[in-house]
Amino acid sequence: MMRAITHFNYSHSLPLMPRLQLNARKQPNQRRSQATVETILAAAARVLTKHSLAGFNTNRVAEVAGVSVGSLYQYFANKESLVAALIDREQERLALAVEDTVKDCAGKSLGDGLLALARLAIDQQYRNPTFAAALDHEERRLPIGSRLRRHEERLGAAVIAFLMMHRSVLPADRVAPDTARDLLLITRALVEADAQETATPPRDLERRLLRALTGYLTAP
Amino acid sequence: MMRAITHFNYSHSLPLMPRLQLNARKQPNQRRSQATVETILAAAARVLTKHSLAGFNTNRVAEVAGVSVGSLYQYFANKESLVAALIDREQERLALAVEDTVKDCAGKSLGDGLLALARLAIDQQYRNPTFAAALDHEERRLPIGSRLRRHEERLGAAVIAFLMMHRSVLPADRVAPDTARDLLLITRALVEADAQETATPPRDLERRLLRALTGYLTAP
Amino acid sequence: MMRAITHFNYSHSLPLMPRLQLNARKQPNQRRSQATVETILAAAARVLTKHSLAGFNTNRVAEVAGVSVGSLYQYFANKESLVAALIDREQERLALAVEDTVKDCAGKSLGDGLLALARLAIDQQYRNPTFAAALDHEERRLPIGSRLRRHEERLGAAVIAFLMMHRSVLPADRVAPDTARDLLLITRALVEADAQETATPPRDLERRLLRALTGYLTAP
Amino acid sequence: MMRAITHFNYSHSLPLMPRLQLNARKQPNQRRSQATVETILAAAARVLTKHSLAGFNTNRVAEVAGVSVGSLYQYFANKESLVAALIDREQERLALAVEDTVKDCAGKSLGDGLLALARLAIDQQYRNPTFAAALDHEERRLPIGSRLRRHEERLGAAVIAFLMMHRSVLPADRVAPDTARDLLLITRALVEADAQETATPPRDLERRLLRALTGYLTAP
DNA sequence: GATGAATGAGAGTTCATTCAT
DNA sequence: GATGAATGAACTCTCATTCAT
């Protein structure tokens, strides 16, 4: 339904990264620290957008942020943490957007609701395809932290809330976490694939996506 | 419908890789060369499986293959070429498997056919999840070569052939390349996500996947 | 007239080096950086002297400098940059020496002036023949940067100033940039050739060089 | 006076090449071998012209020659030998051309003779600047072999013969090997410098070169 | 807390040369 | 004699991370 739809957990991956610490090194309590973290994250997003994953490195991020590498490492234990934080932040934005959309769906039909969610997803992915793709990439690669998990659950919860609204027209077994997850996965797959190929959403993407979602929800 | 489902083309990506040469550097005419290439590819697969992408480097592959790096570079212009060849090979295997399955489907019902294909996909992905995931990863990242394209078209064609078999029970607009592509994308998304999480396929994966495929095909 | 006589420009050369960045990567602002750069350049000179071009590699230079390769690359974008900086530095030294000598020539006769310059040239080249030859070598190979150009112009200008001093005894067309350039080229050719053969300047080098310079300046 | 003017000896160079064998590995007595050697040398020349020194490697030469690397090494002990042979061959051509020109000079004035030689030199260098420059480069770098030495002596002898023709109008000390050598060095320096800068000889090159040669010969 | 110079393991790639066939 | 597959030392360059100032 949106850019950064993720799996709910992918535990057994990455043999080469034994004990990553994906959490920010310290909670920046103070105003100034908070601002620095923001600056760094913004810079990271810019670098990812402009240079893609291949050109993404901590020195560059620090430089773009106008901060020393040392400072970067003050707030992020390592590169992965930085990426994780970036993903976390995007997930946050995404979860909010989905929750908003779901709220707006109250009273609408199932089809109209799905349409709104489909549009949101397309919108998110196409707003900044390089960035979105890069994050998706990393998301799949990273061991997932608790913060991230919480966002995904929020995302899943929002979708379930949406499904609840229409439980009268849905098969009973469809109002479930797994359904929410599948819908998110399908959405991401279709939207991402198109976004890799064309700079603007093809006209029929919306229709095809809707078909996939509706189909999944209504199939026997 | 299985592991290496790919987009049919993704042209405008990857600003940082101008004109990769993804083809083998020289065709190994002789018996010995042929064997070396095989050895290298096998080693590459093993390394990818064991160390995942992060631990995949040409020196290691050569070492595991029991050949010198020089030999590796005799046959593969660069690291990317090697990965591309690996993908190519998997695509080939996959396309064959799908074509076979589709042939076997003659006479079966739509549901039975989809079930067979779903099982094939699950099978392929779970046979070697790390390897499959890594290749999918790279596939998305690499500029697509003509060889690869051909395999994807073959895959798409096989699916269309399957759809043709059941055109009487499908909406007319469903027998189309885009449909084939969407089915492949959905399949890959659902199977890959589960394969990231569990070592053996969860019991309901088959059902959910079938639901997604049937839903997409039968939705209005 | 001295070691590093160079062409004033050689634009259309070197098909294989598209757009080298020959400038230092970052200006070392701080005291420590400045020292490191100095250390590296000194080490580069030593390596060039001791091992000649064939044994000149960045790892060796870093090792001799007692710094890490990383540090070298912090200040020099690539190997060529390092060499370029070395040349630049020698050119600077040379230009200063020539300018000084020319100043001292005020009041002297043309012959005495040429003698002084000839001696300077011989001196410079024989002070460290391997080093000087290697730099000349590279100078011819490298695409010329603006810094280098400026030094060469300075060198040319100094020679022209010298010619001006004696314009009353010279053909009018001889006080020109091309003359300066030719004198420098001739000087370099004769001195370098001898320096390749003998460890100390042969007794007649001075006379032959003087003959060539005087001849060029006075020929009809 | 022409492209490949060389120093008569440069013994004490190149610390890193202890015991080069610069001679062809075996004298190709047979017709076929002789042809192979020619083919290889021709290929070497082509490669040098097309790819310049940076792209010059034995594998490429063999490939261009349509011969296996193994065969190349049958006739040339190592890469340096190949280059040496190439230089040797050019020297041979050059010596012949100079000898011819000198013969034609019988009866002409000193000025006319020098003009003829200057034109020959310019011609040779500009016929194929990349190739000529690359060879000059290597010539300076290589320890000189006896074959090469002989050509240079021939070259020197031809020039001396020329000087002898005009001994009546020259200072007595000018008819000497050193003079011949200096003339050759000066010629090479001026012509090569211009050839690095412009694709066709500048109009005044001839005049400047003549001035340098005449000046050297007539200066007191 | 911040800085940014320094580190160095490690990755990709080349190419002269050998030697089994 | 010829072939060309194989070798591997050598080299350039990157970048996550540390730590003295």
PDB file of N, CA, C and O in Angstrom, chain C residues 95-149:
ATOM      1  N   ALA C  95      61.688  27.337 -11.323  1.00  0.00           N
ATOM      2  CA  ALA C  95      61.334  28.682 -11.768  1.00  0.00           C
ATOM      3  C   ALA C  95      62.012  29.719 -10.880  1.00  0.00           C
ATOM      4  O   ALA C  95      62.571  30.714 -11.365  1.00  0.00           O
ATOM      5  N   LEU C  96      61.970  29.464  -9.594  1.00  0.00           N
ATOM      6  CA  LEU C  96      62.616  30.389  -8.661  1.00  0.00           C
ATOM      7  C   LEU C  96      64.105  30.514  -8.964  1.00  0.00           C
ATOM      8  O   LEU C  96      64.660  31.623  -9.029  1.00  0.00           O
ATOM      9  N   ALA C  97      64.747  29.383  -9.160  1.00  0.00           N
ATOM     10  CA  ALA C  97      66.187  29.397  -9.428  1.00  0.00           C
ATOM     11  C   ALA C  97      66.496  30.180 -10.694  1.00  0.00           C
ATOM     12  O   ALA C  97      67.434  30.991 -10.739  1.00  0.00           O
ATOM     13  N   VAL C  98      65.708  29.938 -11.708  1.00  0.00           N
ATOM     14  CA  VAL C  98      65.947  30.643 -12.970  1.00  0.00           C
ATOM     15  C   VAL C  98      65.730  32.142 -12.789  1.00  0.00           C
ATOM     16  O   VAL C  98      66.530  32.971 -13.241  1.00  0.00           O
ATOM     17  N   GLU C  99      64.642  32.473 -12.123  1.00  0.00           N
ATOM     18  CA  GLU C  99      64.373  33.892 -11.901  1.00  0.00           C
ATOM     19  C   GLU C  99      65.528  34.555 -11.147  1.00  0.00           C
ATOM     20  O   GLU C  99      65.970  35.656 -11.495  1.00  0.00           O
ATOM     21  N   ASP C 100      66.008  33.881 -10.153  1.00  0.00           N
ATOM     22  CA  ASP C 100      67.156  34.410  -9.402  1.00  0.00           C
ATOM     23  C   ASP C 100      68.357  34.619 -10.307  1.00  0.00           C
ATOM     24  O   ASP C 100      68.994  35.681 -10.306  1.00  0.00           O
ATOM     25  N   THR C 101      68.653  33.586 -11.053  1.00  0.00           N
ATOM     26  CA  THR C 101      69.825  33.659 -11.938  1.00  0.00           C
ATOM     27  C   THR C 101      69.685  34.809 -12.927  1.00  0.00           C
ATOM     28  O   THR C 101      70.640  35.551 -13.189  1.00  0.00           O
ATOM     29  N   VAL C 102      68.481  34.927 -13.475  1.00  0.00           N
ATOM     30  CA  VAL C 102      68.270  36.008 -14.442  1.00  0.00           C
ATOM     31  C   VAL C 102      68.506  37.365 -13.776  1.00  0.00           C
ATOM     32  O   VAL C 102      69.147  38.255 -14.341  1.00  0.00           O
ATOM     33  N   LYS C 103      67.999  37.501 -12.567  1.00  0.00           N
ATOM     34  CA  LYS C 103      68.211  38.764 -11.847  1.00  0.00           C
ATOM     35  C   LYS C 103      69.700  39.057 -11.696  1.00  0.00           C
ATOM     36  O   LYS C 103      70.160  40.184 -11.903  1.00  0.00           O
ATOM     37  N   ASP C 104      70.429  38.037 -11.328  1.00  0.00           N
ATOM     38  CA  ASP C 104      71.887  38.200 -11.150  1.00  0.00           C
ATOM     39  C   ASP C 104      72.588  38.564 -12.450  1.00  0.00           C
ATOM     40  O   ASP C 104      73.731  39.033 -12.438  1.00  0.00           O
ATOM     41  N   CYS C 105      71.890  38.290 -13.542  1.00  0.00           N
ATOM     42  CA  CYS C 105      72.540  38.522 -14.841  1.00  0.00           C
ATOM     43  C   CYS C 105      72.544  39.982 -15.256  1.00  0.00           C
ATOM     44  O   CYS C 105      73.210  40.355 -16.243  1.00  0.00           O
ATOM     45  N   ALA C 106      71.775  40.782 -14.560  1.00  0.00           N
ATOM     46  CA  ALA C 106      71.703  42.199 -14.928  1.00  0.00           C
ATOM     47  C   ALA C 106      73.115  42.761 -14.961  1.00  0.00           C
ATOM     48  O   ALA C 106      73.879  42.614 -14.018  1.00  0.00           O
ATOM     49  N   GLY C 107      73.461  43.371 -16.069  1.00  0.00           N
ATOM     50  CA  GLY C 107      74.795  43.960 -16.177  1.00  0.00           C
ATOM     51  C   GLY C 107      75.815  43.056 -16.836  1.00  0.00           C
ATOM     52  O   GLY C 107      76.813  43.517 -17.388  1.00  0.00           O
ATOM     53  N   LYS C 108      75.550  41.738 -16.783  1.00  0.00           N
ATOM     54  CA  LYS C 108      76.509  40.821 -17.414  1.00  0.00           C
ATOM     55  C   LYS C 108      76.320  40.813 -18.935  1.00  0.00           C
ATOM     56  O   LYS C 108      75.287  41.246 -19.461  1.00  0.00           O
ATOM     57  N   SER C 109      77.283  40.261 -19.596  1.00  0.00           N
ATOM     58  CA  SER C 109      77.177  40.109 -21.049  1.00  0.00           C
ATOM     59  C   SER C 109      76.247  38.946 -21.364  1.00  0.00           C
ATOM     60  O   SER C 109      75.950  38.128 -20.486  1.00  0.00           O
ATOM     61  N   LEU C 110      75.823  38.858 -22.624  1.00  0.00           N
ATOM     62  CA  LEU C 110      74.972  37.746 -23.048  1.00  0.00           C
ATOM     63  C   LEU C 110      75.659  36.414 -22.763  1.00  0.00           C
ATOM     64  O   LEU C 110      75.069  35.492 -22.176  1.00  0.00           O
ATOM     65  N   GLY C 111      76.897  36.329 -23.158  1.00  0.00           N
ATOM     66  CA  GLY C 111      77.646  35.081 -22.956  1.00  0.00           C
ATOM     67  C   GLY C 111      77.719  34.680 -21.499  1.00  0.00           C
ATOM     68  O   GLY C 111      77.462  33.520 -21.146  1.00  0.00           O
ATOM     69  N   ASP C 112      78.021  35.635 -20.656  1.00  0.00           N
ATOM     70  CA  ASP C 112      78.112  35.324 -19.228  1.00  0.00           C
ATOM     71  C   ASP C 112      76.757  34.885 -18.680  1.00  0.00           C
ATOM     72  O   ASP C 112      76.661  33.965 -17.857  1.00  0.00           O
ATOM     73  N   GLY C 113      75.734  35.554 -19.139  1.00  0.00           N
ATOM     74  CA  GLY C 113      74.388  35.192 -18.696  1.00  0.00           C
ATOM     75  C   GLY C 113      74.044  33.772 -19.110  1.00  0.00           C
ATOM     76  O   GLY C 113      73.567  32.968 -18.293  1.00  0.00           O
ATOM     77  N   LEU C 114      74.292  33.466 -20.362  1.00  0.00           N
ATOM     78  CA  LEU C 114      73.988  32.115 -20.845  1.00  0.00           C
ATOM     79  C   LEU C 114      74.794  31.076 -20.068  1.00  0.00           C
ATOM     80  O   LEU C 114      74.291  30.000 -19.740  1.00  0.00           O
ATOM     81  N   LEU C 115      76.026  31.435 -19.783  1.00  0.00           N
ATOM     82  CA  LEU C 115      76.860  30.513 -19.011  1.00  0.00           C
ATOM     83  C   LEU C 115      76.237  30.218 -17.650  1.00  0.00           C
ATOM     84  O   LEU C 115      76.149  29.062 -17.220  1.00  0.00           O
ATOM     85  N   ALA C 116      75.806  31.290 -17.015  1.00  0.00           N
ATOM     86  CA  ALA C 116      75.184  31.112 -15.698  1.00  0.00           C
ATOM     87  C   ALA C 116      73.962  30.194 -15.794  1.00  0.00           C
ATOM     88  O   ALA C 116      73.765  29.281 -14.980  1.00  0.00           O
ATOM     89  N   LEU C 117      73.147  30.423 -16.786  1.00  0.00           N
ATOM     90  CA  LEU C 117      71.952  29.604 -16.950  1.00  0.00           C
ATOM     91  C   LEU C 117      72.314  28.162 -17.299  1.00  0.00           C
ATOM     92  O   LEU C 117      71.711  27.206 -16.791  1.00  0.00           O
ATOM     93  N   ALA C 118      73.294  28.009 -18.151  1.00  0.00           N
ATOM     94  CA  ALA C 118      73.737  26.656 -18.509  1.00  0.00           C
ATOM     95  C   ALA C 118      74.197  25.908 -17.266  1.00  0.00           C
ATOM     96  O   ALA C 118      73.840  24.743 -17.039  1.00  0.00           O
ATOM     97  N   ARG C 119      74.979  26.616 -16.456  1.00  0.00           N
ATOM     98  CA  ARG C 119      75.468  25.968 -15.237  1.00  0.00           C
ATOM     99  C   ARG C 119      74.329  25.591 -14.306  1.00  0.00           C
ATOM    100  O   ARG C 119      74.327  24.517 -13.700  1.00  0.00           O
ATOM    101  N   LEU C 120      73.375  26.471 -14.208  1.00  0.00           N
ATOM    102  CA  LEU C 120      72.209  26.166 -13.379  1.00  0.00           C
ATOM    103  C   LEU C 120      71.530  24.882 -13.868  1.00  0.00           C
ATOM    104  O   LEU C 120      71.223  23.972 -13.094  1.00  0.00           O
ATOM    105  N   ALA C 121      71.320  24.832 -15.159  1.00  0.00           N
ATOM    106  CA  ALA C 121      70.635  23.668 -15.736  1.00  0.00           C
ATOM    107  C   ALA C 121      71.403  22.382 -15.455  1.00  0.00           C
ATOM    108  O   ALA C 121      70.839  21.363 -15.033  1.00  0.00           O
ATOM    109  N   ILE C 122      72.690  22.435 -15.695  1.00  0.00           N
ATOM    110  CA  ILE C 122      73.520  21.244 -15.471  1.00  0.00           C
ATOM    111  C   ILE C 122      73.463  20.834 -14.006  1.00  0.00           C
ATOM    112  O   ILE C 122      73.300  19.657 -13.661  1.00  0.00           O
ATOM    113  N   ASP C 123      73.576  21.841 -13.191  1.00  0.00           N
ATOM    114  CA  ASP C 123      73.516  21.609 -11.753  1.00  0.00           C
ATOM    115  C   ASP C 123      72.240  20.894 -11.336  1.00  0.00           C
ATOM    116  O   ASP C 123      72.259  19.898 -10.605  1.00  0.00           O
ATOM    117  N   GLN C 124      71.126  21.444 -11.771  1.00  0.00           N
ATOM    118  CA  GLN C 124      69.835  20.890 -11.394  1.00  0.00           C
ATOM    119  C   GLN C 124      69.702  19.434 -11.824  1.00  0.00           C
ATOM    120  O   GLN C 124      69.236  18.589 -11.071  1.00  0.00           O
ATOM    121  N   GLN C 125      70.073  19.179 -13.050  1.00  0.00           N
ATOM    122  CA  GLN C 125      69.877  17.826 -13.570  1.00  0.00           C
ATOM    123  C   GLN C 125      70.799  16.820 -12.898  1.00  0.00           C
ATOM    124  O   GLN C 125      70.389  15.687 -12.612  1.00  0.00           O
ATOM    125  N   TYR C 126      72.032  17.262 -12.638  1.00  0.00           N
ATOM    126  CA  TYR C 126      72.992  16.313 -12.072  1.00  0.00           C
ATOM    127  C   TYR C 126      72.857  16.138 -10.560  1.00  0.00           C
ATOM    128  O   TYR C 126      73.407  15.226  -9.984  1.00  0.00           O
ATOM    129  N   ARG C 127      72.127  17.039  -9.958  1.00  0.00           N
ATOM    130  CA  ARG C 127      71.938  16.912  -8.518  1.00  0.00           C
ATOM    131  C   ARG C 127      71.274  15.582  -8.176  1.00  0.00           C
ATOM    132  O   ARG C 127      71.588  14.949  -7.181  1.00  0.00           O
ATOM    133  N   ASN C 128      70.358  15.187  -9.015  1.00  0.00           N
ATOM    134  CA  ASN C 128      69.649  13.933  -8.781  1.00  0.00           C
ATOM    135  C   ASN C 128      69.107  13.409 -10.107  1.00  0.00           C
ATOM    136  O   ASN C 128      67.924  13.540 -10.406  1.00  0.00           O
ATOM    137  N   PRO C 129      69.968  12.801 -10.873  1.00  0.00           N
ATOM    138  CA  PRO C 129      69.620  12.445 -12.250  1.00  0.00           C
ATOM    139  C   PRO C 129      68.410  11.528 -12.379  1.00  0.00           C
ATOM    140  O   PRO C 129      67.531  11.767 -13.198  1.00  0.00           O
ATOM    141  N   THR C 130      68.365  10.492 -11.573  1.00  0.00           N
ATOM    142  CA  THR C 130      67.235   9.560 -11.681  1.00  0.00           C
ATOM    143  C   THR C 130      65.921  10.289 -11.473  1.00  0.00           C
ATOM    144  O   THR C 130      64.968  10.151 -12.239  1.00  0.00           O
ATOM    145  N   PHE C 131      65.904  11.051 -10.415  1.00  0.00           N
ATOM    146  CA  PHE C 131      64.697  11.796 -10.075  1.00  0.00           C
ATOM    147  C   PHE C 131      64.314  12.752 -11.196  1.00  0.00           C
ATOM    148  O   PHE C 131      63.178  12.750 -11.676  1.00  0.00           O
ATOM    149  N   ALA C 132      65.285  13.530 -11.623  1.00  0.00           N
ATOM    150  CA  ALA C 132      65.005  14.511 -12.670  1.00  0.00           C
ATOM    151  C   ALA C 132      64.521  13.837 -13.945  1.00  0.00           C
ATOM    152  O   ALA C 132      63.536  14.266 -14.555  1.00  0.00           O
ATOM    153  N   ALA C 133      65.185  12.755 -14.327  1.00  0.00           N
ATOM    154  CA  ALA C 133      64.792  12.060 -15.545  1.00  0.00           C
ATOM    155  C   ALA C 133      63.384  11.498 -15.415  1.00  0.00           C
ATOM    156  O   ALA C 133      62.558  11.609 -16.327  1.00  0.00           O
ATOM    157  N   ALA C 134      63.100  10.902 -14.272  1.00  0.00           N
ATOM    158  CA  ALA C 134      61.773  10.318 -14.065  1.00  0.00           C
ATOM    159  C   ALA C 134      60.700  11.396 -14.164  1.00  0.00           C
ATOM    160  O   ALA C 134      59.671  11.208 -14.810  1.00  0.00           O
ATOM    161  N   LEU C 135      60.965  12.528 -13.542  1.00  0.00           N
ATOM    162  CA  LEU C 135      59.972  13.598 -13.610  1.00  0.00           C
ATOM    163  C   LEU C 135      59.786  14.096 -15.040  1.00  0.00           C
ATOM    164  O   LEU C 135      58.664  14.330 -15.483  1.00  0.00           O
ATOM    165  N   ASP C 136      60.878  14.267 -15.740  1.00  0.00           N
ATOM    166  CA  ASP C 136      60.759  14.694 -17.138  1.00  0.00           C
ATOM    167  C   ASP C 136      59.885  13.729 -17.910  1.00  0.00           C
ATOM    168  O   ASP C 136      58.999  14.109 -18.661  1.00  0.00           O
ATOM    169  N   HIS C 137      60.171  12.479 -17.691  1.00  0.00           N
ATOM    170  CA  HIS C 137      59.417  11.403 -18.294  1.00  0.00           C
ATOM    171  C   HIS C 137      57.927  11.579 -18.078  1.00  0.00           C
ATOM    172  O   HIS C 137      57.126  11.599 -19.003  1.00  0.00           O
ATOM    173  N   GLU C 138      57.574  11.715 -16.840  1.00  0.00           N
ATOM    174  CA  GLU C 138      56.165  11.820 -16.470  1.00  0.00           C
ATOM    175  C   GLU C 138      55.542  13.111 -16.978  1.00  0.00           C
ATOM    176  O   GLU C 138      54.379  13.145 -17.345  1.00  0.00           O
ATOM    177  N   GLU C 139      56.349  14.122 -16.957  1.00  0.00           N
ATOM    178  CA  GLU C 139      55.863  15.416 -17.425  1.00  0.00           C
ATOM    179  C   GLU C 139      55.365  15.307 -18.859  1.00  0.00           C
ATOM    180  O   GLU C 139      54.340  15.871 -19.219  1.00  0.00           O
ATOM    181  N   ARG C 140      56.126  14.595 -19.640  1.00  0.00           N
ATOM    182  CA  ARG C 140      55.735  14.440 -21.044  1.00  0.00           C
ATOM    183  C   ARG C 140      54.465  13.622 -21.166  1.00  0.00           C
ATOM    184  O   ARG C 140      53.690  13.798 -22.093  1.00  0.00           O
ATOM    185  N   ARG C 141      54.262  12.722 -20.236  1.00  0.00           N
ATOM    186  CA  ARG C 141      53.139  11.800 -20.333  1.00  0.00           C
ATOM    187  C   ARG C 141      51.835  12.384 -19.799  1.00  0.00           C
ATOM    188  O   ARG C 141      50.755  12.099 -20.301  1.00  0.00           O
ATOM    189  N   LEU C 142      51.981  13.205 -18.763  1.00  0.00           N
ATOM    190  CA  LEU C 142      50.791  13.694 -18.075  1.00  0.00           C
ATOM    191  C   LEU C 142      50.074  14.792 -18.849  1.00  0.00           C
ATOM    192  O   LEU C 142      50.692  15.627 -19.479  1.00  0.00           O
ATOM    193  N   PRO C 143      48.754  14.792 -18.758  1.00  0.00           N
ATOM    194  CA  PRO C 143      48.024  15.939 -19.279  1.00  0.00           C
ATOM    195  C   PRO C 143      48.389  17.109 -18.390  1.00  0.00           C
ATOM    196  O   PRO C 143      48.510  16.959 -17.178  1.00  0.00           O
ATOM    197  N   ILE C 144      48.574  18.205 -18.992  1.00  0.00           N
ATOM    198  CA  ILE C 144      49.132  19.322 -18.237  1.00  0.00           C
ATOM    199  C   ILE C 144      48.039  20.101 -17.526  1.00  0.00           C
ATOM    200  O   ILE C 144      47.009  20.408 -18.091  1.00  0.00           O
ATOM    201  N   GLY C 145      48.271  20.372 -16.274  1.00  0.00           N
ATOM    202  CA  GLY C 145      47.276  21.112 -15.496  1.00  0.00           C
ATOM    203  C   GLY C 145      47.587  22.594 -15.483  1.00  0.00           C
ATOM    204  O   GLY C 145      48.632  23.029 -15.964  1.00  0.00           O
ATOM    205  N   SER C 146      46.660  23.335 -14.939  1.00  0.00           N
ATOM    206  CA  SER C 146      46.835  24.794 -14.967  1.00  0.00           C
ATOM    207  C   SER C 146      48.019  25.221 -14.100  1.00  0.00           C
ATOM    208  O   SER C 146      48.770  26.122 -14.458  1.00  0.00           O
ATOM    209  N   ARG C 147      48.178  24.588 -12.966  1.00  0.00           N
ATOM    210  CA  ARG C 147      49.314  24.898 -12.098  1.00  0.00           C
ATOM    211  C   ARG C 147      50.623  24.770 -12.867  1.00  0.00           C
ATOM    212  O   ARG C 147      51.457  25.671 -12.905  1.00  0.00           O
ATOM    213  N   LEU C 148      50.756  23.618 -13.504  1.00  0.00           N
ATOM    214  CA  LEU C 148      51.953  23.324 -14.253  1.00  0.00           C
ATOM    215  C   LEU C 148      52.153  24.373 -15.335  1.00  0.00           C
ATOM    216  O   LEU C 148      53.248  24.908 -15.521  1.00  0.00           O
ATOM    217  N   ARG C 149      51.098  24.647 -16.039  1.00  0.00           N
ATOM    218  CA  ARG C 149      51.139  25.643 -17.104  1.00  0.00           C
ATOM    219  C   ARG C 149      51.696  26.962 -16.584  1.00  0.00           C
ATOM    220  O   ARG C 149      52.538  27.600 -17.219  1.00  0.00           O
TER     221      ARG C 149
END
